Amino acid sequence: MPVSRTVLIAGAGIGGLTAALALARHGFRVVVFEASDRLEEIGAGIQLSPNAARILIALGIAERLKPHLVIPDELIVRMARTGELLARASLGATAQEHYGAPYWVILRADLQTALCDAAAASSLIELRLGTRVDDFAAIDDEITIAGRGMGATQAGGLLLICADGLWSNLRLRLGHPREPRPARHTAWRALVTTAAAPPELRRPAVNLWLGRNAHLVHYPVKGGALINMVAIARDSWDEPGWNAPAPRGEVLDRFGPNSWHASARALLGVAERWHKWALLDCAPFASWGRGPVTLLGDAAHPMLPYLAQGAAMAIEDAAALGECLARSRHNPAAGLRAYETMRRPRTARVQRASRRNATVYHVGGAEPLLRAVARVALRGDRLIRRYDWLYAY
């Protein structure tokens, strides 16, 4: 690929692959470097709200996703101990009509596979596995990179997009010494067959149970064949990584019968295999890049999961990057600065909103206080409309 038109991307996660597709759509040649020798099928399910779904549709990914998607009818919020209904909000056709795009839920691995297949089908995108970008240097109008798996050679290109995730080493190379800090919450995830779940929890809905210092989210994936569960509780475990095995008893002990409704416990009890990861938080960075280098996705804005927007923000980043570079073909570094200027305020707002939701989801104290705080924050039928600023993007 000619260096003069080639954009280098470090990381083949959701952000990196979506950026590759968005850039190729505007005629850029792209090389994506991924440290793993193969793309692992790990990670929990994810919610793709309309702001993300409309971008994937525009990139032509919808048909590849269709067999794996579920379109939930509604969001249901309940008290953890009693099962009392706190709020519900229509999704499905209501979201499609109001926002002009659907609300989807899917396994992260299925989304990543669809993005990877679409990238492989493009003559403008090259994916190099087993190659980690460790360093870069800007010389004249070219960016050169070096790292593991490249041998004695260095790759050159027009720009470098650092989409190497939450624990980004390239973020440090750009001069950001501040690392995400432990949020003192741990997330446990598991998949179970829908047929094995309690009958009352099988319907296509996003379910949120709020308890004292803990909450549970579950929804169907794999076209409705499986149910994805993520249970989050206040915790001091802080080891890095996404895929640490967790004993089944550890989860059941944290979500015990004195604090959790029998239906929620029954669903948790079906899962035999659990994995866990420590949640991290980070204040917005003042800048994302310099010269021909910038950050994207989790590398740019580490985000708590309490607004279900981590993947969506990376997808938005990718679309904005493609648009800004297309408008600045003769000055690509200026295109990167325009992208950063566009994206930093919005991602910072989402970070703050996610942090506020963490307070609501994990409020301590007596149950009446939890119920009162949740009802004021969720506001019944206004639950979804209060996020028009987010979903209508």
PDB file of C-alpha atoms in Angstrom, residues 121-313:
ATOM      1  CA  ALA A 121     -13.785  -7.995   2.164  1.00  0.00           C
ATOM      2  CA  SER A 122     -12.357  -4.508   1.515  1.00  0.00           C
ATOM      3  CA  SER A 123      -9.431  -4.129  -0.891  1.00  0.00           C
ATOM      4  CA  LEU A 124      -8.392  -0.997   1.021  1.00  0.00           C
ATOM      5  CA  ILE A 125      -7.911  -2.677   4.429  1.00  0.00           C
ATOM      6  CA  GLU A 126      -5.095  -4.966   5.552  1.00  0.00           C
ATOM      7  CA  LEU A 127      -5.178  -6.701   8.952  1.00  0.00           C
ATOM      8  CA  ARG A 128      -1.875  -7.845  10.481  1.00  0.00           C
ATOM      9  CA  LEU A 129      -2.276 -10.121  13.486  1.00  0.00           C
ATOM     10  CA  GLY A 130       0.465 -10.911  15.983  1.00  0.00           C
ATOM     11  CA  THR A 131       1.909  -7.403  15.601  1.00  0.00           C
ATOM     12  CA  ARG A 132       1.888  -4.942  18.481  1.00  0.00           C
ATOM     13  CA  VAL A 133       2.726  -1.278  17.947  1.00  0.00           C
ATOM     14  CA  ASP A 134       5.066  -0.188  20.751  1.00  0.00           C
ATOM     15  CA  ASP A 135       6.573   3.034  19.443  1.00  0.00           C
ATOM     16  CA  PHE A 136       6.235   5.639  16.718  1.00  0.00           C
ATOM     17  CA  ALA A 137       8.129   8.563  15.253  1.00  0.00           C
ATOM     18  CA  ALA A 138       6.947  11.389  13.015  1.00  0.00           C
ATOM     19  CA  ILE A 139       9.486  12.273  10.310  1.00  0.00           C
ATOM     20  CA  ASP A 140       8.533  14.892   7.745  1.00  0.00           C
ATOM     21  CA  ASP A 141       5.144  13.845   6.358  1.00  0.00           C
ATOM     22  CA  GLU A 142       5.394  10.227   7.447  1.00  0.00           C
ATOM     23  CA  ILE A 143       4.708   8.321  10.653  1.00  0.00           C
ATOM     24  CA  THR A 144       6.818   5.241  11.282  1.00  0.00           C
ATOM     25  CA  ILE A 145       6.019   2.582  13.846  1.00  0.00           C
ATOM     26  CA  ALA A 146       7.913  -0.243  15.480  1.00  0.00           C
ATOM     27  CA  GLY A 147       6.940  -3.064  17.769  1.00  0.00           C
ATOM     28  CA  ARG A 148       6.655  -6.762  18.456  1.00  0.00           C
ATOM     29  CA  GLY A 149       6.088  -8.954  15.421  1.00  0.00           C
ATOM     30  CA  MET A 150       7.447  -6.467  12.879  1.00  0.00           C
ATOM     31  CA  GLY A 151      10.936  -7.921  12.734  1.00  0.00           C
ATOM     32  CA  ALA A 152      13.692  -5.566  11.663  1.00  0.00           C
ATOM     33  CA  THR A 153      11.389  -3.540   9.420  1.00  0.00           C
ATOM     34  CA  GLN A 154       9.308  -0.520  10.318  1.00  0.00           C
ATOM     35  CA  ALA A 155       5.916   0.319   8.874  1.00  0.00           C
ATOM     36  CA  GLY A 156       5.226   3.777   7.562  1.00  0.00           C
ATOM     37  CA  GLY A 157       2.051   5.701   6.909  1.00  0.00           C
ATOM     38  CA  LEU A 158       0.242   8.994   6.762  1.00  0.00           C
ATOM     39  CA  LEU A 159      -1.286   8.846  10.270  1.00  0.00           C
ATOM     40  CA  LEU A 160      -1.373   6.616  13.340  1.00  0.00           C
ATOM     41  CA  ILE A 161      -4.654   5.966  15.151  1.00  0.00           C
ATOM     42  CA  CYS A 162      -4.081   4.497  18.613  1.00  0.00           C
ATOM     43  CA  ALA A 163      -7.065   2.230  19.295  1.00  0.00           C
ATOM     44  CA  ASP A 164      -5.157  -0.101  21.601  1.00  0.00           C
ATOM     45  CA  GLY A 165      -7.695  -0.106  24.397  1.00  0.00           C
ATOM     46  CA  LEU A 166      -8.059   0.692  28.052  1.00  0.00           C
ATOM     47  CA  TRP A 167      -4.463  -0.254  28.937  1.00  0.00           C
ATOM     48  CA  SER A 168      -3.015   1.625  25.945  1.00  0.00           C
ATOM     49  CA  ASN A 169       0.784   1.728  25.873  1.00  0.00           C
ATOM     50  CA  LEU A 170       0.655   4.285  23.042  1.00  0.00           C
ATOM     51  CA  ARG A 171      -1.310   6.666  25.252  1.00  0.00           C
ATOM     52  CA  LEU A 172       1.717   6.731  27.538  1.00  0.00           C
ATOM     53  CA  ARG A 173       3.953   7.285  24.520  1.00  0.00           C
ATOM     54  CA  LEU A 174       1.853  10.360  23.677  1.00  0.00           C
ATOM     55  CA  GLY A 175       2.649  11.807  27.087  1.00  0.00           C
ATOM     56  CA  HIS A 176      -0.395  10.855  29.153  1.00  0.00           C
ATOM     57  CA  PRO A 177       1.125   9.573  32.424  1.00  0.00           C
ATOM     58  CA  ARG A 178      -2.245   9.402  34.172  1.00  0.00           C
ATOM     59  CA  GLU A 179      -3.608   5.861  34.042  1.00  0.00           C
ATOM     60  CA  PRO A 180      -7.224   4.790  34.683  1.00  0.00           C
ATOM     61  CA  ARG A 181      -7.739   4.110  38.369  1.00  0.00           C
ATOM     62  CA  PRO A 182      -9.671   1.260  39.995  1.00  0.00           C
ATOM     63  CA  ALA A 183     -13.327   2.167  40.533  1.00  0.00           C
ATOM     64  CA  ARG A 184     -13.569  -0.407  43.356  1.00  0.00           C
ATOM     65  CA  HIS A 185     -16.229  -2.365  41.497  1.00  0.00           C
ATOM     66  CA  THR A 186     -15.896  -5.819  39.957  1.00  0.00           C
ATOM     67  CA  ALA A 187     -17.980  -7.157  37.081  1.00  0.00           C
ATOM     68  CA  TRP A 188     -18.761 -10.856  36.633  1.00  0.00           C
ATOM     69  CA  ARG A 189     -20.125 -12.126  33.304  1.00  0.00           C
ATOM     70  CA  ALA A 190     -21.644 -15.374  32.080  1.00  0.00           C
ATOM     71  CA  LEU A 191     -23.762 -16.795  29.272  1.00  0.00           C
ATOM     72  CA  VAL A 192     -26.583 -19.315  29.716  1.00  0.00           C
ATOM     73  CA  THR A 193     -29.022 -20.874  27.277  1.00  0.00           C
ATOM     74  CA  THR A 194     -32.364 -19.115  27.195  1.00  0.00           C
ATOM     75  CA  ALA A 195     -34.127 -22.462  27.645  1.00  0.00           C
ATOM     76  CA  ALA A 196     -32.351 -22.933  30.994  1.00  0.00           C
ATOM     77  CA  ALA A 197     -33.362 -19.523  32.353  1.00  0.00           C
ATOM     78  CA  PRO A 198     -36.444 -18.961  34.538  1.00  0.00           C
ATOM     79  CA  PRO A 199     -39.433 -18.613  32.160  1.00  0.00           C
ATOM     80  CA  GLU A 200     -40.289 -15.123  33.419  1.00  0.00           C
ATOM     81  CA  LEU A 201     -36.821 -13.856  32.416  1.00  0.00           C
ATOM     82  CA  ARG A 202     -36.673 -15.189  28.852  1.00  0.00           C
ATOM     83  CA  ARG A 203     -38.447 -12.408  26.980  1.00  0.00           C
ATOM     84  CA  PRO A 204     -36.528  -9.995  24.715  1.00  0.00           C
ATOM     85  CA  ALA A 205     -35.859  -7.192  27.168  1.00  0.00           C
ATOM     86  CA  VAL A 206     -32.948  -5.432  28.835  1.00  0.00           C
ATOM     87  CA  ASN A 207     -33.367  -6.181  32.547  1.00  0.00           C
ATOM     88  CA  LEU A 208     -31.742  -4.100  35.260  1.00  0.00           C
ATOM     89  CA  TRP A 209     -31.926  -5.101  38.943  1.00  0.00           C
ATOM     90  CA  LEU A 210     -30.760  -2.512  41.496  1.00  0.00           C
ATOM     91  CA  GLY A 211     -29.481  -3.581  44.901  1.00  0.00           C
ATOM     92  CA  ARG A 212     -27.366  -2.229  47.730  1.00  0.00           C
ATOM     93  CA  ASN A 213     -23.860  -1.681  46.360  1.00  0.00           C
ATOM     94  CA  ALA A 214     -24.589  -4.063  43.478  1.00  0.00           C
ATOM     95  CA  HIS A 215     -26.662  -4.467  40.332  1.00  0.00           C
ATOM     96  CA  LEU A 216     -27.424  -7.076  37.683  1.00  0.00           C
ATOM     97  CA  VAL A 217     -28.043  -6.615  33.947  1.00  0.00           C
ATOM     98  CA  HIS A 218     -29.232  -9.386  31.638  1.00  0.00           C
ATOM     99  CA  TYR A 219     -30.602  -9.617  28.118  1.00  0.00           C
ATOM    100  CA  PRO A 220     -30.800 -12.163  25.277  1.00  0.00           C
ATOM    101  CA  VAL A 221     -28.130 -12.436  22.570  1.00  0.00           C
ATOM    102  CA  LYS A 222     -27.284 -14.841  19.716  1.00  0.00           C
ATOM    103  CA  GLY A 223     -30.650 -14.241  18.095  1.00  0.00           C
ATOM    104  CA  GLY A 224     -32.329 -15.044  21.411  1.00  0.00           C
ATOM    105  CA  ALA A 225     -30.630 -18.423  21.986  1.00  0.00           C
ATOM    106  CA  LEU A 226     -28.482 -17.220  24.908  1.00  0.00           C
ATOM    107  CA  ILE A 227     -28.821 -14.797  27.806  1.00  0.00           C
ATOM    108  CA  ASN A 228     -25.915 -12.545  28.675  1.00  0.00           C
ATOM    109  CA  MET A 229     -25.497 -11.627  32.351  1.00  0.00           C
ATOM    110  CA  VAL A 230     -23.278  -9.001  33.939  1.00  0.00           C
ATOM    111  CA  ALA A 231     -23.321  -8.746  37.730  1.00  0.00           C
ATOM    112  CA  ILE A 232     -21.450  -5.812  39.273  1.00  0.00           C
ATOM    113  CA  ALA A 233     -20.702  -5.210  42.949  1.00  0.00           C
ATOM    114  CA  ARG A 234     -18.533  -2.988  45.091  1.00  0.00           C
ATOM    115  CA  ASP A 235     -15.226  -4.815  45.441  1.00  0.00           C
ATOM    116  CA  SER A 236     -11.501  -4.179  45.951  1.00  0.00           C
ATOM    117  CA  TRP A 237     -10.150  -6.719  43.416  1.00  0.00           C
ATOM    118  CA  ASP A 238      -8.184  -4.769  40.797  1.00  0.00           C
ATOM    119  CA  GLU A 239      -6.108  -7.094  38.624  1.00  0.00           C
ATOM    120  CA  PRO A 240      -5.854  -6.051  34.935  1.00  0.00           C
ATOM    121  CA  GLY A 241      -7.510  -7.977  32.106  1.00  0.00           C
ATOM    122  CA  TRP A 242     -10.971  -8.914  30.875  1.00  0.00           C
ATOM    123  CA  ASN A 243     -11.036 -12.670  31.238  1.00  0.00           C
ATOM    124  CA  ALA A 244     -10.067 -13.874  34.727  1.00  0.00           C
ATOM    125  CA  PRO A 245     -11.996 -17.018  35.701  1.00  0.00           C
ATOM    126  CA  ALA A 246     -14.298 -16.606  38.691  1.00  0.00           C
ATOM    127  CA  PRO A 247     -15.707 -19.357  40.932  1.00  0.00           C
ATOM    128  CA  ARG A 248     -19.468 -19.752  40.640  1.00  0.00           C
ATOM    129  CA  GLY A 249     -19.772 -19.627  44.424  1.00  0.00           C
ATOM    130  CA  GLU A 250     -18.098 -16.217  44.520  1.00  0.00           C
ATOM    131  CA  VAL A 251     -20.938 -14.743  42.468  1.00  0.00           C
ATOM    132  CA  LEU A 252     -23.721 -16.502  44.375  1.00  0.00           C
ATOM    133  CA  ASP A 253     -22.232 -15.381  47.688  1.00  0.00           C
ATOM    134  CA  ARG A 254     -22.122 -11.740  46.539  1.00  0.00           C
ATOM    135  CA  PHE A 255     -25.730 -11.906  45.325  1.00  0.00           C
ATOM    136  CA  GLY A 256     -27.177 -13.819  48.268  1.00  0.00           C
ATOM    137  CA  PRO A 257     -30.777 -14.781  49.100  1.00  0.00           C
ATOM    138  CA  ASN A 258     -31.189 -12.109  51.776  1.00  0.00           C
ATOM    139  CA  SER A 259     -30.629  -9.293  49.268  1.00  0.00           C
ATOM    140  CA  TRP A 260     -31.655 -10.718  45.897  1.00  0.00           C
ATOM    141  CA  HIS A 261     -35.004 -11.898  44.549  1.00  0.00           C
ATOM    142  CA  ALA A 262     -35.461 -15.618  43.844  1.00  0.00           C
ATOM    143  CA  SER A 263     -35.838 -15.076  40.071  1.00  0.00           C
ATOM    144  CA  ALA A 264     -32.568 -13.169  39.813  1.00  0.00           C
ATOM    145  CA  ARG A 265     -30.820 -15.761  41.975  1.00  0.00           C
ATOM    146  CA  ALA A 266     -32.246 -18.582  39.864  1.00  0.00           C
ATOM    147  CA  LEU A 267     -30.816 -17.007  36.709  1.00  0.00           C
ATOM    148  CA  LEU A 268     -27.409 -16.489  38.320  1.00  0.00           C
ATOM    149  CA  GLY A 269     -27.460 -20.075  39.550  1.00  0.00           C
ATOM    150  CA  VAL A 270     -27.846 -21.514  36.046  1.00  0.00           C
ATOM    151  CA  ALA A 271     -24.382 -20.355  34.952  1.00  0.00           C
ATOM    152  CA  GLU A 272     -21.496 -22.731  35.622  1.00  0.00           C
ATOM    153  CA  ARG A 273     -18.686 -20.633  34.085  1.00  0.00           C
ATOM    154  CA  TRP A 274     -18.026 -17.067  35.152  1.00  0.00           C
ATOM    155  CA  HIS A 275     -15.337 -14.541  34.246  1.00  0.00           C
ATOM    156  CA  LYS A 276     -14.607 -11.243  35.906  1.00  0.00           C
ATOM    157  CA  TRP A 277     -12.845  -7.953  35.404  1.00  0.00           C
ATOM    158  CA  ALA A 278     -12.138  -4.916  37.557  1.00  0.00           C
ATOM    159  CA  LEU A 279     -13.804  -1.661  36.501  1.00  0.00           C
ATOM    160  CA  LEU A 280     -11.560   1.352  35.946  1.00  0.00           C
ATOM    161  CA  ASP A 281     -12.363   5.055  35.799  1.00  0.00           C
ATOM    162  CA  CYS A 282     -10.513   8.054  34.431  1.00  0.00           C
ATOM    163  CA  ALA A 283     -11.117  11.789  34.184  1.00  0.00           C
ATOM    164  CA  PRO A 284     -11.215  13.142  30.602  1.00  0.00           C
ATOM    165  CA  PHE A 285      -7.836  13.845  29.017  1.00  0.00           C
ATOM    166  CA  ALA A 286      -7.095  17.447  28.045  1.00  0.00           C
ATOM    167  CA  SER A 287      -5.774  16.333  24.655  1.00  0.00           C
ATOM    168  CA  TRP A 288      -5.781  13.119  22.640  1.00  0.00           C
ATOM    169  CA  GLY A 289      -2.921  13.512  20.203  1.00  0.00           C
ATOM    170  CA  ARG A 290      -0.300  15.566  18.473  1.00  0.00           C
ATOM    171  CA  GLY A 291       0.910  15.824  14.910  1.00  0.00           C
ATOM    172  CA  PRO A 292      -0.091  12.764  12.867  1.00  0.00           C
ATOM    173  CA  VAL A 293      -1.137  10.682  15.930  1.00  0.00           C
ATOM    174  CA  THR A 294      -4.379  10.488  17.916  1.00  0.00           C
ATOM    175  CA  LEU A 295      -6.316   8.247  20.302  1.00  0.00           C
ATOM    176  CA  LEU A 296      -9.645   6.495  19.701  1.00  0.00           C
ATOM    177  CA  GLY A 297     -12.109   4.504  21.793  1.00  0.00           C
ATOM    178  CA  ASP A 298     -11.130   3.233  25.238  1.00  0.00           C
ATOM    179  CA  ALA A 299      -7.590   4.535  24.750  1.00  0.00           C
ATOM    180  CA  ALA A 300      -9.007   8.067  24.499  1.00  0.00           C
ATOM    181  CA  HIS A 301     -11.827   7.957  27.046  1.00  0.00           C
ATOM    182  CA  PRO A 302     -11.884   5.032  29.504  1.00  0.00           C
ATOM    183  CA  MET A 303     -15.496   4.700  30.567  1.00  0.00           C
ATOM    184  CA  LEU A 304     -17.511   3.004  33.284  1.00  0.00           C
ATOM    185  CA  PRO A 305     -20.250   0.704  31.927  1.00  0.00           C
ATOM    186  CA  TYR A 306     -23.238   2.265  33.708  1.00  0.00           C
ATOM    187  CA  LEU A 307     -24.576   3.942  30.574  1.00  0.00           C
ATOM    188  CA  ALA A 308     -23.725   1.024  28.236  1.00  0.00           C
ATOM    189  CA  GLN A 309     -21.826   3.382  25.909  1.00  0.00           C
ATOM    190  CA  GLY A 310     -18.240   2.123  25.765  1.00  0.00           C
ATOM    191  CA  ALA A 311     -18.585   0.432  22.374  1.00  0.00           C
ATOM    192  CA  ALA A 312     -20.961   3.103  21.091  1.00  0.00           C
ATOM    193  CA  MET A 313     -18.475   5.891  21.800  1.00  0.00           C
TER     194      MET A 313
END
